[in-house]
């Protein structure tokens, strides 16, 4: 690895995404405005804030899933691998391969467990059967699902429990070897036990990719996140009001709203 | 899920009143159905007692005046026309629904959708009329007489196309949007999404659409009567005239007496049996698993 010589170089190698002045409107109605923040490589960044302040919308900008929403208009810059991925002309297919997404409600396809993993593999990586088998096994092992499902790979993924489904969805995103994984409240639809399993998994994923995770669970953010960003309503739109290492945000917040929010008095 | 038929809500007088009315109406509906069935069976019985069931399939031909009651040509005619129409309409209807929902620009999709809805509202006699003045002469040029199995298949396909297309479209519309988001998140191509996810997930809905359309096809009378030639023989090619079970009843009801009349009710009973089979198939398809 290169030894950073300037501050600029250090910054570039340690951030995976640099968001500048990003705003999003749904049919002229602002969802969030003028958000600027770096997302650090191989770290877990959490996004917290009250309901409706644009956290999901922010995630969907980063892998351009907002393109699916008619009348959504994005402005600003998102620098990813020296490219501005907020530009219209960006190849979103290639982009979404590198920036994966996990949704709030587990959304396995109504197919077999194996088929769920096979689809993205065949489309983007390899059609070689042996290779596919191998990747499926290692990925399922990585999400701790292999032992539980190895005898029923051909059964419907919808028969799995909620927590297992969510881990399958994570595996499905992982087979593409993303650089960044966006997670939108990945534990909020799960029971406490499954939630704990998934949380543990998220911490292990840090070795594979960078993570940006939206959560309503402040204790979870404090436990797993290296950096934390707080979104808030201001002037009828979502704004980033504080961002920094989680230890600072949770122990010595600079902003009064942050302080009140993490003490559970607001939001 | 909350049970809606239990006694979890304290029954108010209004509630009892409403329940009473609902019971009455459903009772009435099943009573009517039962009466029709009874009426069919009751009127078929004389001839069934008299000559037995087997004669309806083994007699040399359909000549009721000479006590020959072979219904096979009509049964074959009905089934052939239904099958042909399904073979044409099912792929066309499903593909057009796919096109509208996933490929077409919004304007075209809306236009096409209203066209299909319009198509479903045209009375069957108009289809028959169109077939008679346009289609039959065309077929006649290729291979006389023109009034034929082929004419019936084409017109019937047009008539059941809306059923297939509208139900298929509703099936696609009801798919959870999570599938689309998930596929987009993995940047799967539209083709993969369609063939690997959407079609398998819609299998039972699509099957239902086809079976319901088949039900409509087997029951159609007027248009078929006008363009199929109505000769009671098993057709030997697409260009031969055929007579369907429905046409058989419509053609001879007015003057049939005695066993002949009773035999027409047997045709009706046969139709009921086919439709009953289709409906129970549709029921099973609707319940069928959506997992590949
Ligand atoms: N597809 C959409 N079309 C129009 N408006 C939308 C759409 N999605 C979200 N919004 C609006 O944008 C704002 C931000 O929504 P978003 O879902 O990003 O909030 P959130 O922070 O994720 O909330 P939650 O914590 O409840 O998930 C809300 O006011 C919402 O109503
Ligand atoms: Mg959200």
mmCIF file of C-alpha atoms in Angstrom, chain B residues 128-289:
data_model
loop_
_atom_site.group_PDB
_atom_site.id
_atom_site.type_symbol
_atom_site.label_atom_id
_atom_site.label_comp_id
_atom_site.label_asym_id
_atom_site.label_seq_id
_atom_site.Cartn_x
_atom_site.Cartn_y
_atom_site.Cartn_z
ATOM 1 C CA UNK B 128 -69.473 -13.020 -35.395
ATOM 2 C CA UNK B 129 -70.617 -10.481 -37.910
ATOM 3 C CA UNK B 130 -67.084 -9.262 -38.498
ATOM 4 C CA UNK B 131 -65.896 -12.845 -38.904
ATOM 5 C CA UNK B 132 -68.665 -13.573 -41.374
ATOM 6 C CA UNK B 133 -68.105 -10.606 -43.670
ATOM 7 C CA UNK B 134 -64.313 -10.286 -43.410
ATOM 8 C CA UNK B 135 -62.629 -13.422 -42.227
ATOM 9 C CA UNK B 136 -64.778 -16.118 -43.786
ATOM 10 C CA UNK B 137 -64.456 -14.743 -47.355
ATOM 11 C CA UNK B 138 -60.684 -14.560 -46.884
ATOM 12 C CA UNK B 139 -60.483 -18.170 -45.765
ATOM 13 C CA UNK B 140 -62.823 -19.152 -48.528
ATOM 14 C CA UNK B 141 -60.340 -17.835 -51.084
ATOM 15 C CA UNK B 142 -57.632 -20.050 -49.637
ATOM 16 C CA UNK B 143 -59.715 -23.136 -49.046
ATOM 17 C CA UNK B 144 -63.526 -23.219 -49.326
ATOM 18 C CA UNK B 145 -66.069 -23.216 -47.783
ATOM 19 C CA UNK B 146 -64.651 -20.554 -45.477
ATOM 20 C CA UNK B 147 -66.952 -21.179 -42.543
ATOM 21 C CA UNK B 148 -64.559 -23.362 -40.653
ATOM 22 C CA UNK B 149 -62.685 -24.421 -37.571
ATOM 23 C CA UNK B 150 -59.993 -21.867 -38.440
ATOM 24 C CA UNK B 151 -62.472 -18.982 -38.590
ATOM 25 C CA UNK B 152 -63.837 -20.010 -35.196
ATOM 26 C CA UNK B 153 -60.369 -20.236 -33.687
ATOM 27 C CA UNK B 154 -59.289 -16.816 -34.917
ATOM 28 C CA UNK B 155 -62.440 -14.988 -33.851
ATOM 29 C CA UNK B 156 -62.560 -16.748 -30.514
ATOM 30 C CA UNK B 157 -58.889 -15.948 -29.917
ATOM 31 C CA UNK B 158 -59.707 -12.272 -30.357
ATOM 32 C CA UNK B 159 -62.618 -12.598 -27.987
ATOM 33 C CA UNK B 160 -60.653 -14.188 -25.160
ATOM 34 C CA UNK B 161 -57.515 -12.110 -25.665
ATOM 35 C CA UNK B 162 -58.728 -9.400 -23.248
ATOM 36 C CA UNK B 163 -59.375 -11.983 -20.523
ATOM 37 C CA UNK B 164 -55.832 -13.323 -20.764
ATOM 38 C CA UNK B 165 -54.237 -9.940 -21.146
ATOM 39 C CA UNK B 166 -56.114 -8.154 -18.361
ATOM 40 C CA UNK B 167 -55.643 -10.920 -15.794
ATOM 41 C CA UNK B 168 -51.972 -11.298 -16.735
ATOM 42 C CA UNK B 169 -51.496 -7.562 -16.357
ATOM 43 C CA UNK B 170 -53.208 -7.580 -12.957
ATOM 44 C CA UNK B 171 -50.918 -10.438 -11.915
ATOM 45 C CA UNK B 172 -47.836 -8.418 -12.847
ATOM 46 C CA UNK B 173 -49.240 -5.319 -11.170
ATOM 47 C CA UNK B 174 -49.638 -7.230 -7.920
ATOM 48 C CA UNK B 175 -46.031 -8.404 -7.742
ATOM 49 C CA UNK B 176 -44.263 -6.877 -4.741
ATOM 50 C CA UNK B 177 -42.108 -3.934 -5.730
ATOM 51 C CA UNK B 178 -39.327 -5.428 -3.594
ATOM 52 C CA UNK B 179 -38.531 -7.816 -6.446
ATOM 53 C CA UNK B 180 -37.904 -4.905 -8.767
ATOM 54 C CA UNK B 181 -35.865 -2.991 -6.225
ATOM 55 C CA UNK B 182 -33.889 -6.095 -5.377
ATOM 56 C CA UNK B 183 -33.174 -6.825 -9.017
ATOM 57 C CA UNK B 184 -32.175 -3.224 -9.692
ATOM 58 C CA UNK B 185 -29.927 -3.266 -6.644
ATOM 59 C CA UNK B 186 -28.095 -6.259 -8.122
ATOM 60 C CA UNK B 187 -28.221 -4.616 -11.553
ATOM 61 C CA UNK B 188 -29.856 -7.634 -13.117
ATOM 62 C CA UNK B 189 -30.897 -7.051 -16.697
ATOM 63 C CA UNK B 190 -34.547 -6.586 -17.519
ATOM 64 C CA UNK B 191 -34.458 -9.860 -19.408
ATOM 65 C CA UNK B 192 -33.186 -11.767 -16.372
ATOM 66 C CA UNK B 193 -35.694 -10.042 -14.133
ATOM 67 C CA UNK B 194 -38.463 -11.020 -16.506
ATOM 68 C CA UNK B 195 -37.549 -14.606 -17.285
ATOM 69 C CA UNK B 196 -36.003 -15.667 -13.988
ATOM 70 C CA UNK B 197 -38.080 -13.782 -11.440
ATOM 71 C CA UNK B 198 -41.291 -12.265 -12.748
ATOM 72 C CA UNK B 199 -42.546 -15.128 -14.901
ATOM 73 C CA UNK B 200 -41.893 -17.865 -12.324
ATOM 74 C CA UNK B 201 -43.481 -15.708 -9.634
ATOM 75 C CA UNK B 202 -46.531 -15.096 -11.825
ATOM 76 C CA UNK B 203 -46.979 -18.686 -12.938
ATOM 77 C CA UNK B 204 -50.180 -19.365 -11.054
ATOM 78 C CA UNK B 205 -51.743 -16.031 -12.023
ATOM 79 C CA UNK B 206 -50.946 -16.604 -15.679
ATOM 80 C CA UNK B 207 -52.315 -20.122 -15.546
ATOM 81 C CA UNK B 208 -55.499 -18.787 -13.990
ATOM 82 C CA UNK B 209 -55.845 -16.233 -16.769
ATOM 83 C CA UNK B 210 -55.556 -18.941 -19.408
ATOM 84 C CA UNK B 211 -57.999 -21.271 -17.696
ATOM 85 C CA UNK B 212 -60.605 -18.561 -17.226
ATOM 86 C CA UNK B 213 -60.191 -17.628 -20.870
ATOM 87 C CA UNK B 214 -60.683 -21.285 -21.775
ATOM 88 C CA UNK B 215 -63.912 -21.240 -19.815
ATOM 89 C CA UNK B 216 -65.081 -18.266 -21.766
ATOM 90 C CA UNK B 217 -64.082 -19.927 -25.053
ATOM 91 C CA UNK B 218 -65.930 -23.167 -24.426
ATOM 92 C CA UNK B 219 -69.126 -21.309 -23.566
ATOM 93 C CA UNK B 220 -69.168 -18.933 -26.523
ATOM 94 C CA UNK B 221 -72.154 -19.501 -28.833
ATOM 95 C CA UNK B 222 -73.274 -16.646 -31.041
ATOM 96 C CA UNK B 223 -70.078 -15.805 -32.920
ATOM 97 C CA UNK B 224 -69.229 -19.478 -33.348
ATOM 98 C CA UNK B 225 -72.684 -20.203 -34.677
ATOM 99 C CA UNK B 226 -72.206 -17.561 -37.366
ATOM 100 C CA UNK B 227 -68.802 -18.570 -38.685
ATOM 101 C CA UNK B 228 -68.141 -22.260 -38.132
ATOM 102 C CA UNK B 229 -70.483 -23.880 -40.598
ATOM 103 C CA UNK B 230 -72.176 -26.046 -37.943
ATOM 104 C CA UNK B 231 -71.813 -29.414 -39.633
ATOM 105 C CA UNK B 232 -71.905 -32.206 -37.089
ATOM 106 C CA UNK B 233 -68.792 -34.095 -38.092
ATOM 107 C CA UNK B 234 -65.300 -34.417 -36.703
ATOM 108 C CA UNK B 235 -63.255 -31.905 -38.731
ATOM 109 C CA UNK B 236 -60.393 -33.355 -40.771
ATOM 110 C CA UNK B 237 -58.584 -30.066 -41.290
ATOM 111 C CA UNK B 238 -58.505 -26.476 -40.088
ATOM 112 C CA UNK B 239 -60.642 -25.551 -43.060
ATOM 113 C CA UNK B 240 -63.505 -27.972 -42.366
ATOM 114 C CA UNK B 241 -66.722 -26.734 -40.829
ATOM 115 C CA UNK B 242 -67.424 -27.760 -37.254
ATOM 116 C CA UNK B 243 -70.277 -27.668 -34.808
ATOM 117 C CA UNK B 244 -69.744 -26.985 -31.131
ATOM 118 C CA UNK B 245 -71.792 -28.195 -28.179
ATOM 119 C CA UNK B 246 -73.118 -24.685 -27.641
ATOM 120 C CA UNK B 247 -74.066 -24.220 -31.266
ATOM 121 C CA UNK B 248 -75.739 -27.617 -31.217
ATOM 122 C CA UNK B 249 -78.094 -26.489 -28.475
ATOM 123 C CA UNK B 250 -78.793 -23.097 -30.022
ATOM 124 C CA UNK B 251 -79.501 -24.571 -33.462
ATOM 125 C CA UNK B 252 -81.914 -27.322 -32.477
ATOM 126 C CA UNK B 253 -83.560 -26.133 -29.285
ATOM 127 C CA UNK B 254 -86.431 -24.486 -31.104
ATOM 128 C CA UNK B 255 -87.868 -27.658 -32.642
ATOM 129 C CA UNK B 256 -86.436 -30.533 -30.624
ATOM 130 C CA UNK B 257 -88.897 -32.910 -28.934
ATOM 131 C CA UNK B 258 -88.751 -35.936 -26.706
ATOM 132 C CA UNK B 259 -85.416 -37.752 -26.642
ATOM 133 C CA UNK B 260 -83.901 -35.224 -29.024
ATOM 134 C CA UNK B 261 -84.742 -32.388 -26.680
ATOM 135 C CA UNK B 262 -83.447 -34.369 -23.776
ATOM 136 C CA UNK B 263 -80.221 -35.071 -25.672
ATOM 137 C CA UNK B 264 -79.647 -31.347 -26.063
ATOM 138 C CA UNK B 265 -79.760 -31.067 -22.311
ATOM 139 C CA UNK B 266 -77.080 -33.733 -22.224
ATOM 140 C CA UNK B 267 -74.964 -31.395 -24.405
ATOM 141 C CA UNK B 268 -75.538 -28.722 -21.808
ATOM 142 C CA UNK B 269 -74.582 -31.095 -19.036
ATOM 143 C CA UNK B 270 -71.393 -31.961 -20.893
ATOM 144 C CA UNK B 271 -70.552 -28.255 -21.121
ATOM 145 C CA UNK B 272 -71.146 -27.865 -17.415
ATOM 146 C CA UNK B 273 -68.780 -30.755 -16.714
ATOM 147 C CA UNK B 274 -66.038 -29.174 -18.846
ATOM 148 C CA UNK B 275 -66.495 -25.791 -17.209
ATOM 149 C CA UNK B 276 -66.536 -27.363 -13.776
ATOM 150 C CA UNK B 277 -63.250 -29.104 -14.575
ATOM 151 C CA UNK B 278 -61.737 -25.816 -15.789
ATOM 152 C CA UNK B 279 -62.859 -23.937 -12.703
ATOM 153 C CA UNK B 280 -61.407 -26.498 -10.349
ATOM 154 C CA UNK B 281 -58.192 -26.392 -12.374
ATOM 155 C CA UNK B 282 -58.152 -22.609 -12.010
ATOM 156 C CA UNK B 283 -58.704 -23.039 -8.311
ATOM 157 C CA UNK B 284 -55.729 -25.328 -8.016
ATOM 158 C CA UNK B 285 -53.591 -23.065 -10.180
ATOM 159 C CA UNK B 286 -54.500 -20.119 -7.965
ATOM 160 C CA UNK B 287 -53.342 -22.006 -4.921
ATOM 161 C CA UNK B 288 -50.297 -23.421 -6.681
ATOM 162 C CA UNK B 289 -46.897 -22.640 -5.271
#
